């Protein structure tokens, strides 16, 4: 077993986590055997399990257990025709300023170049302003010192064509949201909907970034988990579940706080609505639910907050955007965007398609307003990897302290030695756990100590060891990954214990109390 | 409630099923408000639930419960660079013959045109042969009678470009399999693999079909569930789980049978391997497992069989392809492809990338051979809709008899009347079931009869009614969708009953025996 620590001196936390993620195949660079592609990654076996469990937990938390109003998932095409993206504004406005080196031909984000070289924020700057700043400050290519081209606007959508020879212009969707807006009326009618009405989607989105970077943080192909809640515009402060979360807290960095250079402050849902810190009750509801969710997936609540985006960062139609920002070793990163999109998208699609997307509410026709929480799966996965990474606690290897609810592998089933009847007993338990739907692994290679280390390295919460006492009295040992303590329990209880751990009904802390 | 039957006279089964699927939002044509795009569909709320449950069951059945050898899921990029698709052969060979009308500009498959007009099979015909057949028989445009162009080959991959301005040529993946081949070595090493070693993937694939048609059958964007099992070439008949399925049966249509015009015959796994009906034990294993799986999702075993593809339908490198074909009202359709891909793909990627993709087996280096079962999700969904569709059993409405394991909604929770305390009791049960992870719905709109009808129409297995007796003695009624019988049970047992139904541990037939 390679121990992550051996080569870890002098490495940044990002490098250590990323190295381990690549080494254990959480992540595999796409087409690596052909040199890879910047900004595109595959998830290997452990990464796929982690992503799947994260998405499943998200679904349970935000969809299945949402009983205040209906939320249904839809699953739309990733190829969308030109007309949809014209209406959404992406054909005109989904652009980044691009500058190229006239000598080495390197292409880069003009705004990033100016920010890095001049140390100023240029959010919202026009092409002319960027050109002026580059000229006046004599900026040149950071790679070769060559002269730079004029700044142009580059559209970030991947283009393609549907059908043969001069087919229909189309794009890979730049966000999952548009599918929901164009399907809204149909889904609403099919489900005999009433407002508020939520439509969710988990799926891929694509942005042809000029400079993808930082592993999973800025990707060209990525996964979104999104909900659009359609609300009667007269009822945006009348959330049917708001009483249940009135005292729940979340941390917020207000616009005023940002201007004054202050830190995020904690508010309750009730306060935030009453004082107008957030634009409506739905926004407050989701900021508190996201706080709960992020704690559950292992991100401490003092390491993230919601930043009210400044006016120059906010689309003209928005009633207020609130980004969940996480403090990472590589800087603060936005991982969830919460947007009060008002009725902008539905009205825009009504105008462009000529279809009436309004719905009846008590005999009146209204175009619903929308509040949207939108989660970036890959960025959240990186947050989990970084916040669950552990070293230097004396065990001699680095490891992941994944919450059992999202751990890729719930348990390792081990015969003490590769001998009968231990092997048969262990395999029997392995099959029983798998049959109950829990992803466990069987391992009989190497010493018990090495197997524990391998389990820790991929964040397996429990090791179940079958030894000679098992044959005598039917008990097995359970090793708690976090405390490294062991407890003996009856073998027949193990499948249920593992199921409860994997579904969040049992915490790892409670393991040692299970004796007997 | 609209009754499907009212307007169903004279409609074909396909039309009836498709109309109901569109009406209840199982399926929504992508960008319908802009006129739609041929061959691209979204799944609405019920369709997404059905797809999700189908995929979950497939995962449990083919991955989690597979304890004979390791199978891990990976999740790769949908955008692949040019080099990968050159090596896979898709740049050169993933083509269909295209012919255009010189007058009305309609584009169509040249082979389909010839087959339809001349009633001959032209599988494997060259461009020259197709041109000759069109000229010699004076074929003209079926739409306008215009003259036809020469036949050309059209590549079915969607093209795009990665990065700005003269970026890298890339394609949307035409099959999920290639991601697995290029990631194989990395995943194998990361998981400390031994052969046999399976890698699975569930995800989108894309084919820019010339003439998409028949709803979900021929799509431009679709979903595959695939496993590639990597096997020691010397051990292809040494499947570690073969004994357990030796007597399992599947139906097969041999090449000889096809030439003689015979029907499919039933064989056991053991016979099929011994008599060489299939090329190896892995193929036999999957054909029997697929038979079991298809019965579980509601397709009767006498309605599908495996067809050994004829030599002219089989790629040159294949050791034998076996398509699972289902008899549908619109003809026989392939819904699973089983391919013995040998070591072709790995060797091709080795040659093109220069990387060594062989693995160590007992001190020897081998390039594994591959057996691949590949499932088309949308086609299977259509099979389920068609085979679960019911009418004319005297209830006055059409309905879906989905197996409870895949039914989109497991139960409808109904207060007998919209009055307290019935409503509160019903909502309490609704929340408890959702909390246990079962997707149930609450419905208090309209008469009980209408609500039962709505439940049937979307295939809900059980209706739970809270009535005044519930308040007295704590019992509720469960209505069995299939028999329409009712049984009273204690309310506190209901969440467990619904969970067991939804996870396949309890059959709907057993419901009436639960009394008390």
PDB file of N, CA, C and O in Angstrom, chain A residues 32 34 40 42-43 48 64-65 72-79 87 98 107 159-161 163 165 183 186 192 204 206 208 221 349 434 441 445, chain B residues 32 34 40 42-43 48 64 72 74-79 87 98 107 159-161 163 165 183 186 192 204 206 208 221 349 434-435 441 445:
ATOM      1  N   UNK A  32      -7.107  10.239 -20.937  1.00  0.00           N
ATOM      2  CA  UNK A  32      -5.743  10.442 -20.431  1.00  0.00           C
ATOM      3  C   UNK A  32      -4.709   9.725 -21.304  1.00  0.00           C
ATOM      4  O   UNK A  32      -3.619  10.245 -21.523  1.00  0.00           O
ATOM      5  N   UNK A  34      -4.616   9.493 -24.296  1.00  0.00           N
ATOM      6  CA  UNK A  34      -4.365  10.327 -25.487  1.00  0.00           C
ATOM      7  C   UNK A  34      -3.917  11.730 -25.093  1.00  0.00           C
ATOM      8  O   UNK A  34      -4.003  12.657 -25.892  1.00  0.00           O
ATOM      9  N   UNK A  40     -12.042  18.484 -18.636  1.00  0.00           N
ATOM     10  CA  UNK A  40     -12.985  17.375 -18.762  1.00  0.00           C
ATOM     11  C   UNK A  40     -12.424  16.161 -18.019  1.00  0.00           C
ATOM     12  O   UNK A  40     -11.294  15.748 -18.268  1.00  0.00           O
ATOM     13  N   UNK A  42     -13.383  12.177 -16.085  1.00  0.00           N
ATOM     14  CA  UNK A  42     -14.281  11.065 -15.785  1.00  0.00           C
ATOM     15  C   UNK A  42     -14.228  10.797 -14.288  1.00  0.00           C
ATOM     16  O   UNK A  42     -13.221  11.069 -13.639  1.00  0.00           O
ATOM     17  N   UNK A  43     -15.300  10.234 -13.751  1.00  0.00           N
ATOM     18  CA  UNK A  43     -15.248   9.691 -12.408  1.00  0.00           C
ATOM     19  C   UNK A  43     -14.967   8.196 -12.500  1.00  0.00           C
ATOM     20  O   UNK A  43     -15.660   7.478 -13.230  1.00  0.00           O
ATOM     21  N   UNK A  48     -17.468   7.644  -8.797  1.00  0.00           N
ATOM     22  CA  UNK A  48     -18.843   7.428  -9.257  1.00  0.00           C
ATOM     23  C   UNK A  48     -19.745   7.043  -8.091  1.00  0.00           C
ATOM     24  O   UNK A  48     -20.879   7.519  -7.979  1.00  0.00           O
ATOM     25  N   UNK A  64     -37.714  14.016  -2.205  1.00  0.00           N
ATOM     26  CA  UNK A  64     -38.616  13.013  -1.618  1.00  0.00           C
ATOM     27  C   UNK A  64     -39.142  13.482  -0.260  1.00  0.00           C
ATOM     28  O   UNK A  64     -40.323  13.348   0.035  1.00  0.00           O
ATOM     29  N   UNK A  65     -38.262  14.045   0.557  1.00  0.00           N
ATOM     30  CA  UNK A  65     -38.706  14.481   1.889  1.00  0.00           C
ATOM     31  C   UNK A  65     -39.321  15.886   1.879  1.00  0.00           C
ATOM     32  O   UNK A  65     -39.686  16.409   2.935  1.00  0.00           O
ATOM     33  N   UNK A  72     -41.084  17.663  -8.433  1.00  0.00           N
ATOM     34  CA  UNK A  72     -40.884  16.517  -9.304  1.00  0.00           C
ATOM     35  C   UNK A  72     -39.604  16.708 -10.095  1.00  0.00           C
ATOM     36  O   UNK A  72     -39.257  17.819 -10.487  1.00  0.00           O
ATOM     37  N   UNK A  73     -38.955  15.599 -10.367  1.00  0.00           N
ATOM     38  CA  UNK A  73     -37.750  15.670 -11.184  1.00  0.00           C
ATOM     39  C   UNK A  73     -38.117  15.465 -12.655  1.00  0.00           C
ATOM     40  O   UNK A  73     -38.975  14.648 -12.974  1.00  0.00           O
ATOM     41  N   UNK A  74     -37.482  16.197 -13.517  1.00  0.00           N
ATOM     42  CA  UNK A  74     -37.573  15.939 -14.950  1.00  0.00           C
ATOM     43  C   UNK A  74     -36.169  15.651 -15.452  1.00  0.00           C
ATOM     44  O   UNK A  74     -35.184  15.827 -14.733  1.00  0.00           O
ATOM     45  N   UNK A  75     -36.085  15.187 -16.677  1.00  0.00           N
ATOM     46  CA  UNK A  75     -34.789  14.766 -17.186  1.00  0.00           C
ATOM     47  C   UNK A  75     -34.769  15.059 -18.677  1.00  0.00           C
ATOM     48  O   UNK A  75     -35.386  14.342 -19.455  1.00  0.00           O
ATOM     49  N   UNK A  76     -34.126  16.148 -19.019  1.00  0.00           N
ATOM     50  CA  UNK A  76     -34.258  16.657 -20.377  1.00  0.00           C
ATOM     51  C   UNK A  76     -33.049  16.437 -21.253  1.00  0.00           C
ATOM     52  O   UNK A  76     -31.999  15.989 -20.806  1.00  0.00           O
ATOM     53  N   UNK A  77     -33.231  16.783 -22.509  1.00  0.00           N
ATOM     54  CA  UNK A  77     -32.168  16.650 -23.495  1.00  0.00           C
ATOM     55  C   UNK A  77     -31.017  17.601 -23.169  1.00  0.00           C
ATOM     56  O   UNK A  77     -31.217  18.679 -22.610  1.00  0.00           O
ATOM     57  N   UNK A  78     -29.809  17.184 -23.534  1.00  0.00           N
ATOM     58  CA  UNK A  78     -28.644  18.050 -23.366  1.00  0.00           C
ATOM     59  C   UNK A  78     -28.372  18.844 -24.637  1.00  0.00           C
ATOM     60  O   UNK A  78     -27.657  19.835 -24.603  1.00  0.00           O
ATOM     61  N   UNK A  79     -28.921  18.372 -25.753  1.00  0.00           N
ATOM     62  CA  UNK A  79     -28.822  19.130 -27.006  1.00  0.00           C
ATOM     63  C   UNK A  79     -30.080  19.973 -27.140  1.00  0.00           C
ATOM     64  O   UNK A  79     -31.188  19.440 -27.126  1.00  0.00           O
ATOM     65  N   UNK A  87     -33.798  32.641 -26.860  1.00  0.00           N
ATOM     66  CA  UNK A  87     -34.783  33.140 -25.890  1.00  0.00           C
ATOM     67  C   UNK A  87     -34.187  33.271 -24.493  1.00  0.00           C
ATOM     68  O   UNK A  87     -34.492  34.200 -23.754  1.00  0.00           O
ATOM     69  N   UNK A  98     -12.091  37.382 -24.527  1.00  0.00           N
ATOM     70  CA  UNK A  98     -10.979  36.536 -24.940  1.00  0.00           C
ATOM     71  C   UNK A  98      -9.864  37.411 -25.506  1.00  0.00           C
ATOM     72  O   UNK A  98     -10.121  38.357 -26.236  1.00  0.00           O
ATOM     73  N   UNK A 107      -4.430  31.420 -25.804  1.00  0.00           N
ATOM     74  CA  UNK A 107      -5.684  32.156 -25.635  1.00  0.00           C
ATOM     75  C   UNK A 107      -6.013  32.219 -24.156  1.00  0.00           C
ATOM     76  O   UNK A 107      -5.818  31.241 -23.442  1.00  0.00           O
ATOM     77  N   UNK A 159     -21.139  24.281 -29.823  1.00  0.00           N
ATOM     78  CA  UNK A 159     -22.072  24.276 -30.957  1.00  0.00           C
ATOM     79  C   UNK A 159     -22.084  22.905 -31.623  1.00  0.00           C
ATOM     80  O   UNK A 159     -21.076  22.216 -31.647  1.00  0.00           O
ATOM     81  N   UNK A 160     -23.225  22.543 -32.186  1.00  0.00           N
ATOM     82  CA  UNK A 160     -23.279  21.362 -33.041  1.00  0.00           C
ATOM     83  C   UNK A 160     -24.426  21.537 -34.019  1.00  0.00           C
ATOM     84  O   UNK A 160     -25.009  22.631 -34.098  1.00  0.00           O
ATOM     85  N   UNK A 161     -24.726  20.484 -34.772  1.00  0.00           N
ATOM     86  CA  UNK A 161     -25.777  20.549 -35.784  1.00  0.00           C
ATOM     87  C   UNK A 161     -26.595  19.271 -35.717  1.00  0.00           C
ATOM     88  O   UNK A 161     -26.033  18.180 -35.635  1.00  0.00           O
ATOM     89  N   UNK A 163     -29.032  16.604 -37.503  1.00  0.00           N
ATOM     90  CA  UNK A 163     -29.434  16.144 -38.828  1.00  0.00           C
ATOM     91  C   UNK A 163     -28.330  16.369 -39.842  1.00  0.00           C
ATOM     92  O   UNK A 163     -27.374  17.110 -39.589  1.00  0.00           O
ATOM     93  N   UNK A 165     -26.057  17.336 -43.171  1.00  0.00           N
ATOM     94  CA  UNK A 165     -25.756  18.315 -44.213  1.00  0.00           C
ATOM     95  C   UNK A 165     -26.583  19.597 -44.115  1.00  0.00           C
ATOM     96  O   UNK A 165     -27.681  19.685 -44.650  1.00  0.00           O
ATOM     97  N   UNK A 183     -40.317  23.093 -20.390  1.00  0.00           N
ATOM     98  CA  UNK A 183     -41.227  21.976 -20.094  1.00  0.00           C
ATOM     99  C   UNK A 183     -42.248  22.311 -19.003  1.00  0.00           C
ATOM    100  O   UNK A 183     -43.139  21.507 -18.729  1.00  0.00           O
ATOM    101  N   UNK A 186     -46.194  21.981 -19.563  1.00  0.00           N
ATOM    102  CA  UNK A 186     -46.589  20.608 -19.853  1.00  0.00           C
ATOM    103  C   UNK A 186     -46.542  19.750 -18.585  1.00  0.00           C
ATOM    104  O   UNK A 186     -47.475  18.994 -18.295  1.00  0.00           O
ATOM    105  N   UNK A 192     -51.388  17.873 -12.881  1.00  0.00           N
ATOM    106  CA  UNK A 192     -52.508  18.629 -12.297  1.00  0.00           C
ATOM    107  C   UNK A 192     -51.982  19.563 -11.210  1.00  0.00           C
ATOM    108  O   UNK A 192     -52.476  19.577 -10.083  1.00  0.00           O
ATOM    109  N   UNK A 204     -26.171  16.831 -16.905  1.00  0.00           N
ATOM    110  CA  UNK A 204     -24.972  17.492 -17.384  1.00  0.00           C
ATOM    111  C   UNK A 204     -25.283  18.863 -17.969  1.00  0.00           C
ATOM    112  O   UNK A 204     -26.358  19.092 -18.520  1.00  0.00           O
ATOM    113  N   UNK A 206     -22.779  22.198 -19.981  1.00  0.00           N
ATOM    114  CA  UNK A 206     -21.529  22.320 -20.726  1.00  0.00           C
ATOM    115  C   UNK A 206     -21.160  23.789 -20.912  1.00  0.00           C
ATOM    116  O   UNK A 206     -22.016  24.595 -21.286  1.00  0.00           O
ATOM    117  N   UNK A 208     -17.900  25.898 -22.693  1.00  0.00           N
ATOM    118  CA  UNK A 208     -16.624  25.786 -23.407  1.00  0.00           C
ATOM    119  C   UNK A 208     -15.633  26.812 -22.864  1.00  0.00           C
ATOM    120  O   UNK A 208     -15.224  27.741 -23.561  1.00  0.00           O
ATOM    121  N   UNK A 221     -17.354  20.265 -18.896  1.00  0.00           N
ATOM    122  CA  UNK A 221     -18.517  19.375 -18.811  1.00  0.00           C
ATOM    123  C   UNK A 221     -18.735  19.088 -17.336  1.00  0.00           C
ATOM    124  O   UNK A 221     -17.813  18.647 -16.660  1.00  0.00           O
ATOM    125  N   UNK A 349     -39.534  33.057 -22.798  1.00  0.00           N
ATOM    126  CA  UNK A 349     -39.945  31.938 -23.657  1.00  0.00           C
ATOM    127  C   UNK A 349     -41.352  32.155 -24.213  1.00  0.00           C
ATOM    128  O   UNK A 349     -41.657  31.721 -25.331  1.00  0.00           O
ATOM    129  N   UNK A 434     -24.703  -7.037   0.387  1.00  0.00           N
ATOM    130  CA  UNK A 434     -24.987  -6.586  -0.981  1.00  0.00           C
ATOM    131  C   UNK A 434     -26.462  -6.803  -1.330  1.00  0.00           C
ATOM    132  O   UNK A 434     -27.098  -5.970  -1.964  1.00  0.00           O
ATOM    133  N   UNK A 441     -17.410  -4.166   0.410  1.00  0.00           N
ATOM    134  CA  UNK A 441     -16.379  -4.888  -0.333  1.00  0.00           C
ATOM    135  C   UNK A 441     -15.850  -6.025   0.515  1.00  0.00           C
ATOM    136  O   UNK A 441     -15.858  -5.947   1.754  1.00  0.00           O
ATOM    137  N   UNK A 445      -6.756  -9.820   1.110  1.00  0.00           N
ATOM    138  CA  UNK A 445      -5.361  -9.713   0.677  1.00  0.00           C
ATOM    139  C   UNK A 445      -4.509  -8.913   1.650  1.00  0.00           C
ATOM    140  O   UNK A 445      -4.748  -7.733   1.853  1.00  0.00           O
TER     141      UNK A 445
ATOM    142  N   UNK B  32     -40.753  21.502 -27.268  1.00  0.00           N
ATOM    143  CA  UNK B  32     -42.052  21.405 -27.943  1.00  0.00           C
ATOM    144  C   UNK B  32     -42.643  22.782 -28.226  1.00  0.00           C
ATOM    145  O   UNK B  32     -43.254  22.994 -29.273  1.00  0.00           O
ATOM    146  N   UNK B  34     -41.229  25.282 -29.146  1.00  0.00           N
ATOM    147  CA  UNK B  34     -40.577  25.832 -30.349  1.00  0.00           C
ATOM    148  C   UNK B  34     -40.734  24.890 -31.541  1.00  0.00           C
ATOM    149  O   UNK B  34     -39.988  24.970 -32.506  1.00  0.00           O
ATOM    150  N   UNK B  40     -35.501  13.723 -30.330  1.00  0.00           N
ATOM    151  CA  UNK B  40     -35.009  14.151 -29.017  1.00  0.00           C
ATOM    152  C   UNK B  40     -36.214  14.415 -28.106  1.00  0.00           C
ATOM    153  O   UNK B  40     -37.109  15.181 -28.452  1.00  0.00           O
ATOM    154  N   UNK B  42     -37.625  14.801 -23.816  1.00  0.00           N
ATOM    155  CA  UNK B  42     -37.384  14.903 -22.379  1.00  0.00           C
ATOM    156  C   UNK B  42     -38.283  13.898 -21.671  1.00  0.00           C
ATOM    157  O   UNK B  42     -39.340  13.535 -22.184  1.00  0.00           O
ATOM    158  N   UNK B  43     -37.864  13.482 -20.485  1.00  0.00           N
ATOM    159  CA  UNK B  43     -38.772  12.744 -19.614  1.00  0.00           C
ATOM    160  C   UNK B  43     -39.384  13.725 -18.626  1.00  0.00           C
ATOM    161  O   UNK B  43     -38.665  14.476 -17.965  1.00  0.00           O
ATOM    162  N   UNK B  48     -39.435  10.382 -15.596  1.00  0.00           N
ATOM    163  CA  UNK B  48     -38.156  10.450 -14.876  1.00  0.00           C
ATOM    164  C   UNK B  48     -38.159   9.487 -13.695  1.00  0.00           C
ATOM    165  O   UNK B  48     -37.163   8.799 -13.441  1.00  0.00           O
ATOM    166  N   UNK B  64     -24.700  -4.289  -7.784  1.00  0.00           N
ATOM    167  CA  UNK B  64     -24.576  -4.462  -6.329  1.00  0.00           C
ATOM    168  C   UNK B  64     -24.714  -5.929  -5.937  1.00  0.00           C
ATOM    169  O   UNK B  64     -23.948  -6.434  -5.122  1.00  0.00           O
ATOM    170  N   UNK B  72     -17.695  -2.443 -11.094  1.00  0.00           N
ATOM    171  CA  UNK B  72     -17.745  -1.062 -10.617  1.00  0.00           C
ATOM    172  C   UNK B  72     -18.311  -0.177 -11.712  1.00  0.00           C
ATOM    173  O   UNK B  72     -18.040  -0.382 -12.888  1.00  0.00           O
ATOM    174  N   UNK B  74     -18.403   3.402 -13.607  1.00  0.00           N
ATOM    175  CA  UNK B  74     -17.671   4.638 -13.860  1.00  0.00           C
ATOM    176  C   UNK B  74     -18.629   5.612 -14.542  1.00  0.00           C
ATOM    177  O   UNK B  74     -19.734   5.238 -14.932  1.00  0.00           O
ATOM    178  N   UNK B  75     -18.198   6.844 -14.660  1.00  0.00           N
ATOM    179  CA  UNK B  75     -19.096   7.866 -15.171  1.00  0.00           C
ATOM    180  C   UNK B  75     -18.255   8.869 -15.936  1.00  0.00           C
ATOM    181  O   UNK B  75     -17.571   9.694 -15.344  1.00  0.00           O
ATOM    182  N   UNK B  76     -18.269   8.722 -17.245  1.00  0.00           N
ATOM    183  CA  UNK B  76     -17.296   9.457 -18.048  1.00  0.00           C
ATOM    184  C   UNK B  76     -17.885  10.622 -18.817  1.00  0.00           C
ATOM    185  O   UNK B  76     -19.105  10.823 -18.862  1.00  0.00           O
ATOM    186  N   UNK B  77     -16.989  11.360 -19.433  1.00  0.00           N
ATOM    187  CA  UNK B  77     -17.376  12.520 -20.230  1.00  0.00           C
ATOM    188  C   UNK B  77     -18.183  12.080 -21.443  1.00  0.00           C
ATOM    189  O   UNK B  77     -17.987  10.994 -21.987  1.00  0.00           O
ATOM    190  N   UNK B  78     -19.095  12.968 -21.876  1.00  0.00           N
ATOM    191  CA  UNK B  78     -19.863  12.700 -23.093  1.00  0.00           C
ATOM    192  C   UNK B  78     -19.193  13.337 -24.308  1.00  0.00           C
ATOM    193  O   UNK B  78     -19.491  12.976 -25.431  1.00  0.00           O
ATOM    194  N   UNK B  79     -18.296  14.311 -24.046  1.00  0.00           N
ATOM    195  CA  UNK B  79     -17.515  14.904 -25.135  1.00  0.00           C
ATOM    196  C   UNK B  79     -16.187  14.169 -25.198  1.00  0.00           C
ATOM    197  O   UNK B  79     -15.457  14.127 -24.204  1.00  0.00           O
ATOM    198  N   UNK B  87      -9.579   5.880 -33.064  1.00  0.00           N
ATOM    199  CA  UNK B  87      -9.137   4.561 -32.614  1.00  0.00           C
ATOM    200  C   UNK B  87     -10.299   3.579 -32.528  1.00  0.00           C
ATOM    201  O   UNK B  87     -10.155   2.394 -32.850  1.00  0.00           O
ATOM    202  N   UNK B  98     -26.797   8.002 -47.117  1.00  0.00           N
ATOM    203  CA  UNK B  98     -27.732   9.122 -47.173  1.00  0.00           C
ATOM    204  C   UNK B  98     -28.068   9.426 -48.622  1.00  0.00           C
ATOM    205  O   UNK B  98     -27.196   9.408 -49.490  1.00  0.00           O
ATOM    206  N   UNK B 107     -34.062  14.571 -46.858  1.00  0.00           N
ATOM    207  CA  UNK B 107     -32.931  13.655 -46.714  1.00  0.00           C
ATOM    208  C   UNK B 107     -33.421  12.371 -46.083  1.00  0.00           C
ATOM    209  O   UNK B 107     -34.232  12.402 -45.161  1.00  0.00           O
ATOM    210  N   UNK B 159     -20.700  16.564 -34.087  1.00  0.00           N
ATOM    211  CA  UNK B 159     -19.372  17.184 -34.009  1.00  0.00           C
ATOM    212  C   UNK B 159     -19.432  18.458 -33.176  1.00  0.00           C
ATOM    213  O   UNK B 159     -20.426  19.165 -33.167  1.00  0.00           O
ATOM    214  N   UNK B 160     -18.326  18.753 -32.508  1.00  0.00           N
ATOM    215  CA  UNK B 160     -18.194  20.048 -31.860  1.00  0.00           C
ATOM    216  C   UNK B 160     -16.712  20.382 -31.757  1.00  0.00           C
ATOM    217  O   UNK B 160     -15.871  19.674 -32.329  1.00  0.00           O
ATOM    218  N   UNK B 161     -16.397  21.462 -31.046  1.00  0.00           N
ATOM    219  CA  UNK B 161     -15.015  21.908 -30.914  1.00  0.00           C
ATOM    220  C   UNK B 161     -14.769  22.303 -29.468  1.00  0.00           C
ATOM    221  O   UNK B 161     -15.588  22.998 -28.866  1.00  0.00           O
ATOM    222  N   UNK B 163     -12.666  24.445 -26.757  1.00  0.00           N
ATOM    223  CA  UNK B 163     -11.794  25.613 -26.659  1.00  0.00           C
ATOM    224  C   UNK B 163     -12.098  26.606 -27.752  1.00  0.00           C
ATOM    225  O   UNK B 163     -12.778  26.294 -28.732  1.00  0.00           O
ATOM    226  N   UNK B 165     -11.948  29.381 -30.848  1.00  0.00           N
ATOM    227  CA  UNK B 165     -11.343  29.749 -32.129  1.00  0.00           C
ATOM    228  C   UNK B 165     -10.340  28.729 -32.663  1.00  0.00           C
ATOM    229  O   UNK B 165      -9.170  28.772 -32.350  1.00  0.00           O
ATOM    230  N   UNK B 183     -10.521   4.129 -19.977  1.00  0.00           N
ATOM    231  CA  UNK B 183     -10.275   4.250 -18.527  1.00  0.00           C
ATOM    232  C   UNK B 183      -9.930   2.909 -17.874  1.00  0.00           C
ATOM    233  O   UNK B 183      -9.596   2.876 -16.684  1.00  0.00           O
ATOM    234  N   UNK B 186      -6.563   2.347 -15.772  1.00  0.00           N
ATOM    235  CA  UNK B 186      -6.497   3.212 -14.594  1.00  0.00           C
ATOM    236  C   UNK B 186      -7.458   2.722 -13.503  1.00  0.00           C
ATOM    237  O   UNK B 186      -7.082   2.633 -12.325  1.00  0.00           O
ATOM    238  N   UNK B 192      -7.063  -2.161  -7.533  1.00  0.00           N
ATOM    239  CA  UNK B 192      -6.245  -3.359  -7.333  1.00  0.00           C
ATOM    240  C   UNK B 192      -6.953  -4.566  -7.944  1.00  0.00           C
ATOM    241  O   UNK B 192      -7.141  -5.605  -7.299  1.00  0.00           O
ATOM    242  N   UNK B 204     -25.524   9.071 -21.129  1.00  0.00           N
ATOM    243  CA  UNK B 204     -26.047   9.446 -22.434  1.00  0.00           C
ATOM    244  C   UNK B 204     -25.099   9.055 -23.558  1.00  0.00           C
ATOM    245  O   UNK B 204     -23.879   9.051 -23.392  1.00  0.00           O
ATOM    246  N   UNK B 206     -25.093   9.530 -28.176  1.00  0.00           N
ATOM    247  CA  UNK B 206     -25.669  10.423 -29.180  1.00  0.00           C
ATOM    248  C   UNK B 206     -25.434   9.866 -30.580  1.00  0.00           C
ATOM    249  O   UNK B 206     -24.313   9.451 -30.902  1.00  0.00           O
ATOM    250  N   UNK B 208     -26.510  11.066 -34.522  1.00  0.00           N
ATOM    251  CA  UNK B 208     -27.193  12.069 -35.339  1.00  0.00           C
ATOM    252  C   UNK B 208     -27.960  11.384 -36.461  1.00  0.00           C
ATOM    253  O   UNK B 208     -27.647  11.539 -37.644  1.00  0.00           O
ATOM    254  N   UNK B 221     -30.567  11.355 -29.067  1.00  0.00           N
ATOM    255  CA  UNK B 221     -29.946  11.427 -27.738  1.00  0.00           C
ATOM    256  C   UNK B 221     -30.622  10.376 -26.885  1.00  0.00           C
ATOM    257  O   UNK B 221     -31.846  10.373 -26.777  1.00  0.00           O
ATOM    258  N   UNK B 349      -6.943   0.758 -29.001  1.00  0.00           N
ATOM    259  CA  UNK B 349      -6.506   1.920 -28.222  1.00  0.00           C
ATOM    260  C   UNK B 349      -5.022   1.827 -27.870  1.00  0.00           C
ATOM    261  O   UNK B 349      -4.346   2.847 -27.764  1.00  0.00           O
ATOM    262  N   UNK B 434     -42.744   9.147   2.821  1.00  0.00           N
ATOM    263  CA  UNK B 434     -41.686   9.882   2.129  1.00  0.00           C
ATOM    264  C   UNK B 434     -40.381   9.838   2.935  1.00  0.00           C
ATOM    265  O   UNK B 434     -39.304   9.684   2.384  1.00  0.00           O
ATOM    266  N   UNK B 435     -40.506   9.990   4.256  1.00  0.00           N
ATOM    267  CA  UNK B 435     -39.331   9.990   5.125  1.00  0.00           C
ATOM    268  C   UNK B 435     -38.590   8.647   5.036  1.00  0.00           C
ATOM    269  O   UNK B 435     -37.374   8.604   5.134  1.00  0.00           O
ATOM    270  N   UNK B 441     -47.746   9.728  -3.167  1.00  0.00           N
ATOM    271  CA  UNK B 441     -48.403  11.005  -3.394  1.00  0.00           C
ATOM    272  C   UNK B 441     -49.612  11.126  -2.481  1.00  0.00           C
ATOM    273  O   UNK B 441     -50.211  10.119  -2.091  1.00  0.00           O
ATOM    274  N   UNK B 445     -58.349  15.448  -4.015  1.00  0.00           N
ATOM    275  CA  UNK B 445     -59.219  16.149  -4.957  1.00  0.00           C
ATOM    276  C   UNK B 445     -60.173  15.201  -5.668  1.00  0.00           C
ATOM    277  O   UNK B 445     -59.730  14.315  -6.401  1.00  0.00           O
TER     278      UNK B 445
END
